[in-house]
Amino acid sequence: MTMKLIKADNTEATTAGITDEMGDELARIGEMAKKYGVTLRTLRFYEDKGLLSPQRDGNTRLYTHREETRLKLILLGRKIGFSLRDVKQMLDLYEPAGSNVKQLRLTLDKSEKQLARLNKQRQAIDEAIGELNDVMKVVRTKLDEQRPMPVAANG
Amino acid sequence: MTMKLIKADNTEATTAGITDEMGDELARIGEMAKKYGVTLRTLRFYEDKGLLSPQRDGNTRLYTHREETRLKLILLGRKIGFSLRDVKQMLDLYEPAGSNVKQLRLTLDKSEKQLARLNKQRQAIDEAIGELNDVMKVVRTKLDEQRPMPVAANG
DNA sequence: TATAGCATTTACGTAAACGTAAGTGGTGCG
DNA sequence: CGCACCACTTACGTTTACGTAAATGCTATA
C-alpha cells in the first residue's frame, strides 16, 4: 500500500480537491485522461486544435467543468463519426448566454449529412460482406478439391 | 522481328489490337484505366507496389491478360476491404502450374479476419447511427423550443 | 513543323488523429 | 539529496492510397 498521491487531509499535494476562485472543480490532465479513457497526448492535441482550453496554474493544465463538458461532446462527436473540424465548428458556435440557434442548425445539418454517410457506409459494408462470403465459398470449395477425396472417411 | 506495336494500314493509331509474340492481347495504360475505372496514377502506383508488372515497349507499359486478371483481383480485394499489402501477399502466392493451397489458405485466413472486422464495423456504424439519431432528436426538440410558439400561425 | 494526345519520370502533398522520442521542470517523500 | 511521478514542450513519424504538379518524350496528323 504505497498510499502515494493522497494527501493527509488537504495538503493539495498532487491531485484532488483543487478548486477555482469560483468554486469550480479543477482536474489535472492525468485525471481527465483516466476518467475519459484518452491519453494525455489526446487532450493536448485537442487543445492544440482549439477544441479545449483549460486554465493554467503555471504550466499545469486545469480542467473546469466546462472543459469536461466540452470533452464529453467531443468524444460523442467522434463516436458519431464527426471529424474534429466539424466538432470544433459546432462547439465554436456555443453561446453560454444566448440562443444557440445557429449552433443547433449547423449541428442538425451536419448530422443529416453524417447520417447519410453512415448509411452509405453501412450499405458498402453489407456489400463487402456479401462479396467476401462469395469469395470464401469459392476458396473453401477449391481447398476441398485439393483434398484427394476423403473416401468415406470415419464412420 | 520486333514488330514495333503498330500495324500499317488500320489507322487506329494510338490504341487497339496490339498483340504479343505469344498472341496475347496487349493493352496500354490508358485503355486499362478506362476499362476498369481507375486512374493512370493508380495503375502505376500498383506497379510501384509490386502488384502489377506489365511488359514494356520501351517506356510504354503493355498489359497482358494476366495483368488484367490481377487487376481485377486487386480491385475485388479492395472492394472487400483488404489492404493492398494483403492483396499483394495473396497474389504473390499464386503459382500458375502448381497447387495454390498456401495461397488459398492465406486467403481464407485473411478473409475470416476481414469478415470479423467488417462485422465489427457494421456494429459500430449501427451504434453510431443510433446515437446520431438520439442527438438529432434532441437538437430538433431544442430548435422547436426556440420557436416562440407558432400560435396558430398563418391562416 | 507544329500541335494534339498519350505516355513517361521524380517527388512532394494530402487527410486524421494522434504516437513517440527527447529533453526539461516542479514536488513531496524516504 | 535524489528518486519517483506527473507534467511540459517541440517536433518528427505513422498509416493508406493515391493526387498533383513539373518537366519531358514519342508518334501521328494537319
XYZ file of N, CA, C and O in Angstrom, chain A:
620
model
N 0.807 -1.210 0.000
C 0.000 0.000 0.000
C 0.840 1.261 0.000
O 1.089 1.876 1.006
N 1.226 1.630 -1.157
C 2.065 2.812 -1.317
C 1.400 4.068 -0.794
O 2.039 4.940 -0.261
N 0.114 4.171 -1.059
C -0.653 5.281 -0.498
C -0.206 6.649 -0.991
O -0.543 7.671 -0.453
N 0.606 6.640 -1.995
C 1.096 7.919 -2.517
C -0.053 8.790 -3.005
O -1.195 8.459 -2.867
N 0.282 9.828 -3.583
C -0.671 10.723 -4.233
C -1.853 11.144 -3.403
O -2.673 11.914 -3.831
N -1.945 10.610 -2.236
C -3.039 11.061 -1.386
C -2.474 11.866 -0.229
O -1.571 11.442 0.458
N -3.016 13.011 -0.079
C -2.522 13.859 0.996
C -3.323 13.604 2.254
O -4.488 13.209 2.205
N -2.687 13.854 3.356
C -3.305 13.591 4.649
C -4.715 14.181 4.738
O -5.689 13.466 4.650
N -4.804 15.454 4.874
C -6.170 15.963 4.928
C -6.504 16.930 3.787
O -7.465 16.729 3.066
N -5.678 17.911 3.527
C -6.000 18.778 2.406
C -4.756 19.470 1.873
O -4.792 20.586 1.396
N -3.656 18.757 1.982
C -2.370 19.358 1.627
C -2.298 19.881 0.203
O -1.414 20.567 -0.185
N -3.268 19.520 -0.609
C -3.299 19.931 -2.006
C -2.042 19.493 -2.741
O -1.524 20.192 -3.597
N -1.587 18.338 -2.357
C -0.333 17.819 -2.906
C -0.359 17.706 -4.420
O -0.174 18.678 -5.117
N -0.582 16.538 -4.938
C -0.528 16.334 -6.379
C -1.853 16.474 -7.097
O -1.915 16.908 -8.221
N -2.900 16.050 -6.434
C -4.174 15.938 -7.119
C -5.323 16.326 -6.208
O -5.136 16.884 -5.151
N -6.506 16.068 -6.676
C -7.720 16.116 -5.865
C -8.120 17.491 -5.340
O -7.322 18.401 -5.217
N -9.355 17.586 -5.124
C -9.981 18.735 -4.489
C -9.457 20.128 -4.767
O -9.601 21.025 -3.949
N -8.879 20.329 -5.927
C -8.429 21.679 -6.245
C -9.634 22.476 -6.723
O -10.405 22.010 -7.539
N -9.745 23.641 -6.231
C -10.882 24.438 -6.682
C -10.453 25.818 -7.131
O -9.420 26.346 -6.740
N -11.283 26.365 -7.966
C -11.087 27.693 -8.524
C -11.475 28.752 -7.498
O -11.978 28.448 -6.433
N -11.233 29.990 -7.859
C -11.740 31.081 -7.013
C -13.262 31.064 -7.116
O -13.973 31.546 -6.277
N -13.722 30.513 -8.217
C -15.162 30.441 -8.466
C -15.801 29.250 -7.770
O -17.001 29.108 -7.770
N -14.968 28.381 -7.251
C -15.525 27.198 -6.598
C -15.649 26.019 -7.545
O -16.210 24.997 -7.203
N -15.131 26.185 -8.756
C -15.208 25.086 -9.726
C -14.261 23.963 -9.336
O -13.212 24.190 -8.758
N -14.658 22.769 -9.713
C -13.791 21.618 -9.510
C -12.753 21.622 -10.624
O -13.093 21.655 -11.799
N -11.520 21.607 -10.261
C -10.475 21.614 -11.276
C -9.740 20.283 -11.313
O -9.310 19.784 -10.283
N -9.619 19.735 -12.490
C -8.938 18.462 -12.616
C -7.665 18.651 -13.430
O -7.602 19.490 -14.325
N -6.680 17.860 -13.144
C -5.457 17.933 -13.924
C -5.543 16.940 -15.076
O -6.446 16.111 -15.149
N -4.582 17.067 -15.922
C -4.674 16.316 -17.172
C -4.736 14.797 -16.978
O -5.460 14.095 -17.694
N -3.985 14.333 -15.971
C -3.961 12.892 -15.729
C -5.318 12.348 -15.329
O -5.753 11.297 -15.811
N -5.984 13.101 -14.464
C -7.311 12.668 -14.013
C -8.284 12.623 -15.170
O -9.035 11.653 -15.353
N -8.260 13.693 -15.933
C -9.148 13.770 -17.100
C -8.917 12.574 -18.026
O -9.863 11.936 -18.497
N -7.669 12.318 -18.289
C -7.320 11.236 -19.200
C -7.888 9.902 -18.710
O -8.532 9.172 -19.468
N -7.667 9.628 -17.444
C -8.169 8.364 -16.903
C -9.685 8.320 -16.933
O -10.290 7.342 -17.351
N -10.271 9.405 -16.476
C -11.729 9.455 -16.369
C -12.403 9.214 -17.705
O -13.474 8.607 -17.767
N -11.800 9.687 -18.767
C -12.461 9.571 -20.071
C -11.748 8.627 -21.040
O -12.072 8.571 -22.225
N -10.777 7.904 -20.506
C -10.133 6.897 -21.349
C -9.404 7.439 -22.560
O -9.437 6.832 -23.633
N -8.782 8.566 -22.404
C -7.976 9.105 -23.503
C -6.550 9.307 -22.992
O -6.303 9.222 -21.795
N -5.646 9.559 -23.885
C -4.267 9.773 -23.466
C -4.019 11.250 -23.211
O -4.778 12.111 -23.647
N -2.941 11.522 -22.521
C -2.568 12.911 -22.281
C -2.355 13.587 -23.634
O -2.750 14.731 -23.848
N -1.729 12.866 -24.503
C -1.457 13.384 -25.838
C -2.736 13.863 -26.516
O -2.764 14.908 -27.163
N -3.770 13.089 -26.350
C -5.050 13.428 -26.973
C -5.598 14.740 -26.418
O -6.040 15.602 -27.179
N -5.541 14.883 -25.118
C -6.049 16.115 -24.513
C -5.243 17.322 -24.974
O -5.810 18.375 -25.283
N -3.960 17.154 -25.059
C -3.121 18.271 -25.524
C -3.397 18.541 -26.998
O -3.403 19.678 -27.447
N -3.604 17.469 -27.712
C -3.909 17.598 -29.139
C -5.201 18.379 -29.347
O -5.264 19.296 -30.165
N -6.208 18.038 -28.605
C -7.488 18.747 -28.712
C -7.304 20.219 -28.382
O -7.910 21.086 -29.002
N -6.471 20.474 -27.405
C -6.210 21.861 -27.040
C -5.504 22.576 -28.187
O -5.856 23.702 -28.556
N -4.535 21.893 -28.739
C -3.778 22.473 -29.849
C -4.705 22.801 -31.013
O -4.482 23.764 -31.748
N -5.744 22.014 -31.164
C -6.692 22.235 -32.255
C -7.806 23.212 -31.870
O -8.742 23.430 -32.643
N -7.704 23.734 -30.667
C -8.685 24.731 -30.263
C -10.006 24.160 -29.776
O -10.999 24.883 -29.667
N -10.025 22.882 -29.472
C -11.253 22.257 -29.008
C -11.405 22.376 -27.499
O -12.519 22.390 -26.982
N -10.296 22.466 -26.833
C -10.306 22.636 -25.384
C -9.374 23.792 -25.044
O -8.442 24.089 -25.798
N -9.644 24.432 -23.934
C -8.726 25.493 -23.497
C -8.756 25.583 -21.991
O -9.362 26.490 -21.420
N -8.126 24.618 -21.368
C -8.103 24.568 -19.901
C -7.336 25.749 -19.331
O -6.513 26.355 -20.006
N -7.625 26.035 -18.081
C -6.878 27.079 -17.385
C -5.467 26.574 -17.136
O -5.146 25.423 -17.381
N -4.680 27.468 -16.601
C -3.313 27.071 -16.277
C -2.952 27.496 -14.862
O -3.344 28.574 -14.403
N -2.215 26.621 -14.213
C -1.553 27.013 -12.981
C -0.082 26.912 -13.316
O 0.503 25.843 -13.224
N 0.477 28.015 -13.766
C 1.835 27.971 -14.287
C 1.745 27.241 -15.618
O 1.068 27.714 -16.535
N 2.350 26.101 -15.686
C 2.277 25.305 -16.903
C 1.195 24.242 -16.823
O 0.715 23.755 -17.841
N 0.850 23.905 -15.656
C -0.090 22.799 -15.459
C -1.513 23.137 -15.891
O -2.073 24.160 -15.506
N -2.058 22.259 -16.708
C -3.428 22.445 -17.184
C -4.434 22.092 -16.093
O -4.276 21.072 -15.420
N -5.436 22.922 -15.971
C -6.511 22.649 -15.017
C -7.842 22.701 -15.762
O -8.178 23.720 -16.368
N -8.550 21.604 -15.706
C -9.801 21.483 -16.458
C -11.009 21.773 -15.587
O -11.218 21.138 -14.560
N -11.807 22.717 -16.038
C -13.026 23.064 -15.310
C -14.155 22.145 -15.769
O -13.999 21.349 -16.683
N -15.272 22.320 -15.149
C -16.439 21.533 -15.508
C -16.832 21.811 -16.963
O -17.259 20.923 -17.694
N -16.663 23.046 -17.358
C -16.985 23.430 -18.734
C -16.133 22.641 -19.734
O -16.637 22.122 -20.733
N -14.862 22.547 -19.432
C -13.969 21.807 -20.334
C -14.338 20.335 -20.360
O -14.248 19.676 -21.399
N -14.761 19.876 -19.200
C -15.151 18.468 -19.123
C -16.368 18.225 -20.013
O -16.438 17.234 -20.727
N -17.301 19.140 -19.940
C -18.491 19.021 -20.782
C -18.106 19.034 -22.263
O -18.591 18.241 -23.055
N -17.217 19.941 -22.592
C -16.746 20.018 -23.967
C -16.101 18.698 -24.397
O -16.364 18.189 -25.485
N -15.289 18.164 -23.525
C -14.635 16.899 -23.855
C -15.666 15.809 -24.116
O -15.557 15.045 -25.073
N -16.685 15.778 -23.277
C -17.736 14.781 -23.478
C -18.351 14.943 -24.865
O -18.590 13.953 -25.569
N -18.602 16.183 -25.230
C -19.210 16.440 -26.536
C -18.265 16.032 -27.669
O -18.682 15.471 -28.676
N -17.005 16.327 -27.480
C -16.012 15.948 -28.487
C -16.031 14.432 -28.685
O -16.068 13.938 -29.815
N -16.001 13.721 -27.572
C -15.951 12.265 -27.656
C -17.236 11.709 -28.263
O -17.200 10.747 -29.034
N -18.342 12.326 -27.928
C -19.605 11.894 -28.534
C -19.563 12.138 -30.039
O -19.924 11.273 -30.841
N -19.086 13.320 -30.398
C -18.975 13.653 -31.817
C -18.118 12.654 -32.567
O -18.474 12.183 -33.645
N -17.005 12.312 -31.981
C -16.110 11.367 -32.648
C -16.761 9.995 -32.752
O -16.610 9.309 -33.758
N -17.470 9.625 -31.731
C -18.126 8.318 -31.766
C -19.147 8.273 -32.886
O -19.331 7.263 -33.548
N -19.787 9.390 -33.084
C -20.799 9.500 -34.128
C -20.166 9.595 -35.507
O -20.824 9.423 -36.521
N -18.881 9.861 -35.516
C -18.186 9.893 -36.787
C -17.879 11.269 -37.339
O -17.433 11.398 -38.471
N -18.091 12.301 -36.539
C -17.728 13.636 -36.982
C -16.224 13.796 -36.938
O -15.545 13.173 -36.120
N -15.721 14.648 -37.810
C -14.301 14.969 -37.738
C -14.116 15.996 -36.632
O -15.064 16.671 -36.223
N -12.910 16.134 -36.172
C -12.635 17.123 -35.134
C -12.949 18.521 -35.650
O -13.375 19.390 -34.904
N -12.716 18.710 -36.922
C -13.008 20.008 -37.505
C -14.503 20.328 -37.390
O -14.891 21.437 -37.019
N -15.310 19.348 -37.708
C -16.756 19.534 -37.582
C -17.134 19.830 -36.135
O -17.901 20.748 -35.856
N -16.587 19.026 -35.256
C -16.894 19.210 -33.842
C -16.523 20.621 -33.398
O -17.281 21.295 -32.704
N -15.369 21.047 -33.851
C -14.929 22.398 -33.478
C -15.903 23.461 -33.989
O -16.275 24.382 -33.262
N -16.293 23.312 -35.217
C -17.242 24.276 -35.782
C -18.502 24.381 -34.932
O -19.009 25.473 -34.672
N -18.978 23.235 -34.523
C -20.212 23.237 -33.735
C -19.974 23.840 -32.364
O -20.750 24.682 -31.894
N -18.894 23.418 -31.734
C -18.600 23.928 -30.393
C -18.360 25.433 -30.417
O -18.753 26.148 -29.498
N -17.725 25.889 -31.466
C -17.396 27.312 -31.542
C -18.636 28.195 -31.595
O -18.564 29.401 -31.341
N -19.753 27.591 -31.936
C -20.977 28.390 -32.028
C -21.746 28.466 -30.713
O -22.768 29.140 -30.624
N -21.192 27.815 -29.723
C -21.913 27.812 -28.446
C -21.829 29.161 -27.752
O -20.760 29.718 -27.572
N -22.987 29.665 -27.370
C -23.022 30.914 -26.621
C -23.705 30.682 -25.288
O -24.906 30.451 -25.242
N -22.938 30.783 -24.228
C -23.453 30.456 -22.896
C -24.680 31.268 -22.494
O -25.491 30.822 -21.705
N -24.825 32.446 -23.059
C -25.941 33.275 -22.602
C -26.820 33.744 -23.759
O -27.339 34.842 -23.740
N -26.941 32.920 -24.761
C -27.763 33.367 -25.884
C -28.495 32.209 -26.525
O -28.406 31.075 -26.063
N -29.192 32.490 -27.560
C -29.868 31.424 -28.267
C -28.842 30.780 -29.184
O -28.108 31.463 -29.882
N -28.786 29.478 -29.161
C -27.788 28.774 -29.967
C -28.410 28.215 -31.238
O -28.090 27.119 -31.672
N -29.268 29.001 -31.800
C -29.970 28.525 -32.991
C -28.999 28.159 -34.105
O -29.132 27.119 -34.729
N -28.041 29.028 -34.329
C -27.072 28.741 -35.384
C -26.345 27.431 -35.102
O -26.155 26.609 -35.985
N -25.953 27.283 -33.860
C -25.260 26.056 -33.482
C -26.134 24.839 -33.728
O -25.693 23.834 -34.284
N -27.377 24.971 -33.308
C -28.293 23.840 -33.449
C -28.545 23.513 -34.917
O -28.571 22.346 -35.313
N -28.703 24.553 -35.703
C -28.945 24.322 -37.130
C -27.745 23.642 -37.779
O -27.880 22.701 -38.551
N -26.571 24.178 -37.471
C -25.358 23.586 -38.039
C -25.235 22.127 -37.629
O -24.931 21.249 -38.453
N -25.484 21.880 -36.369
C -25.389 20.521 -35.867
C -26.375 19.609 -36.587
O -26.021 18.497 -37.003
N -27.574 20.105 -36.740
C -28.589 19.286 -37.411
C -28.188 19.031 -38.861
O -28.314 17.914 -39.373
N -27.680 20.060 -39.482
C -27.261 19.934 -40.872
C -26.148 18.898 -41.019
O -26.232 17.963 -41.822
N -25.143 19.064 -40.209
C -24.021 18.122 -40.258
C -24.487 16.717 -39.893
O -24.009 15.723 -40.438
N -25.414 16.650 -38.978
C -25.912 15.343 -38.548
C -26.615 14.620 -39.679
O -26.445 13.416 -39.868
N -27.398 15.381 -40.421
C -28.116 14.746 -41.528
C -27.140 14.203 -42.563
O -27.289 13.089 -43.054
N -26.128 15.016 -42.842
C -25.129 14.560 -43.801
C -24.368 13.345 -43.280
O -24.087 12.410 -44.017
N -24.055 13.404 -42.014
C -23.319 12.288 -41.437
C -24.179 11.029 -41.448
O -23.678 9.936 -41.687
N -25.447 11.205 -41.175
C -26.348 10.056 -41.198
C -26.371 9.436 -42.591
O -26.337 8.213 -42.747
N -26.394 10.281 -43.585
C -26.372 9.784 -44.957
C -25.080 9.010 -45.210
O -25.090 7.913 -45.787
N -23.971 9.595 -44.777
C -22.681 8.919 -44.951
C -22.671 7.571 -44.267
O -22.217 6.573 -44.831
N -23.190 7.561 -43.046
C -23.184 6.307 -42.293
C -24.038 5.251 -42.979
O -23.681 4.078 -43.023
N -25.149 5.690 -43.512
C -25.998 4.723 -44.205
C -25.307 4.170 -45.438
O -25.392 2.974 -45.727
N -24.620 5.055 -46.138
C -23.857 4.589 -47.299
C -22.794 3.591 -46.874
O -22.599 2.555 -47.507
N -22.110 3.938 -45.820
C -21.066 3.044 -45.325
C -21.645 1.688 -44.954
O -21.059 0.649 -45.234
N -22.779 1.773 -44.325
C -23.425 0.528 -43.920
C -23.706 -0.337 -45.133
O -23.460 -1.538 -45.139
N -24.204 0.306 -46.148
C -24.530 -0.437 -47.357
C -23.265 -1.007 -47.998
O -23.223 -2.165 -48.410
N -22.228 -0.174 -48.037
C -20.965 -0.623 -48.614
C -20.434 -1.829 -47.848
O -19.950 -2.801 -48.435
N -20.544 -1.755 -46.550
C -20.055 -2.858 -45.730
C -20.877 -4.113 -45.975
O -20.337 -5.216 -46.073
N -22.167 -3.937 -46.087
C -23.012 -5.093 -46.352
C -22.642 -5.732 -47.687
O -22.565 -6.958 -47.813
N -22.405 -4.890 -48.668
C -21.992 -5.425 -49.967
C -20.663 -6.151 -49.854
O -20.479 -7.231 -50.404
N -19.763 -5.521 -49.132
C -18.444 -6.126 -48.959
C -18.569 -7.484 -48.287
O -17.933 -8.456 -48.687
N -19.401 -7.527 -47.258
C -19.608 -8.792 -46.556
C -20.157 -9.842 -47.514
O -19.725 -10.994 -47.519
N -21.091 -9.411 -48.340
C -21.655 -10.337 -49.312
C -20.601 -10.886 -50.255
O -20.463 -12.107 -50.408
N -19.833 -9.999 -50.818
C -18.802 -10.443 -51.755
C -17.744 -11.288 -51.055
O -17.216 -12.236 -51.630
N -17.453 -10.873 -49.851
C -16.453 -11.631 -49.103
C -16.931 -13.058 -48.861
O -16.163 -14.016 -48.994
N -18.188 -13.182 -48.553
C -18.735 -14.525 -48.350
C -18.657 -15.346 -49.627
O -18.344 -16.540 -49.593
N -18.930 -14.706 -50.740
C -18.804 -15.407 -52.020
C -17.382 -15.908 -52.206
O -17.150 -17.075 -52.554
N -16.451 -15.003 -51.970
C -15.044 -15.367 -52.124
C -14.696 -16.549 -51.241
O -14.070 -17.523 -51.670
N -15.117 -16.470 -50.004
C -14.779 -17.531 -49.059
C -15.369 -18.870 -49.499
O -14.749 -19.916 -49.323
N -16.552 -18.789 -50.038
C -17.204 -20.004 -50.524
C -16.344 -20.647 -51.613
O -16.033 -21.839 -51.569
N -15.951 -19.829 -52.564
C -15.128 -20.329 -53.668
C -13.813 -20.898 -53.153
O -13.392 -21.993 -53.545
N -13.196 -20.159 -52.270
C -11.902 -20.608 -51.742
C -12.051 -21.933 -51.013
O -11.243 -22.846 -51.180
N -13.089 -22.038 -50.222
C -13.304 -23.286 -49.493
C -13.506 -24.448 -50.463
O -12.971 -25.543 -50.261
N -14.273 -24.185 -51.482
C -14.506 -25.222 -52.491
C -13.192 -25.665 -53.128
O -12.895 -26.862 -53.222
N -12.399 -24.693 -53.509
C -11.119 -25.024 -54.136
C -10.224 -25.804 -53.194
O -9.516 -26.727 -53.596
N -10.266 -25.434 -51.947
C -9.444 -26.144 -50.975
C -9.921 -27.582 -50.826
O -9.116 -28.510 -50.711
N -11.210 -27.765 -50.850
C -11.758 -29.118 -50.742
C -11.356 -29.966 -51.938
O -11.014 -31.139 -51.798
N -11.368 -29.316 -53.104
C -10.989 -30.051 -54.307
C -9.554 -30.537 -54.228
O -9.194 -31.558 -54.794
N -8.749 -29.770 -53.520
C -7.346 -30.154 -53.377
C -7.219 -31.442 -52.573
O -6.390 -32.279 -52.845
N -8.034 -31.557 -51.576
C -8.016 -32.782 -50.780
C -8.452 -33.941 -51.671
O -9.555 -33.930 -52.209
N -7.596 -34.976 -51.783
C -7.818 -36.113 -52.696
C -8.988 -37.006 -52.295
O -8.823 -38.221 -52.193
N -10.142 -36.393 -52.140
C -11.332 -37.207 -51.829
C -11.171 -38.022 -50.556
O -10.528 -39.061 -50.542
N -11.761 -37.612 -49.516
C -11.701 -38.360 -48.247
C -12.679 -39.527 -48.278
O -13.582 -39.607 -47.472
N -12.438 -40.431 -49.192
C -13.383 -41.512 -49.477
C -14.069 -42.116 -48.250
O -13.558 -43.040 -47.621
N -15.215 -41.620 -47.976
C -15.989 -42.150 -46.848
C -15.118 -42.328 -45.608
O -14.975 -43.433 -45.088
N -14.525 -41.257 -45.203
C -13.683 -41.321 -44.009
C -14.542 -41.612 -42.796
O -15.762 -41.570 -42.879
N -13.949 -41.837 -41.721
C -14.597 -42.214 -40.453
C -16.066 -42.642 -40.617
O -16.791 -42.183 -41.457
N -16.551 -43.461 -39.815
C -17.917 -43.901 -39.987
C -18.397 -44.576 -38.813
O -18.712 -45.026 -38.002
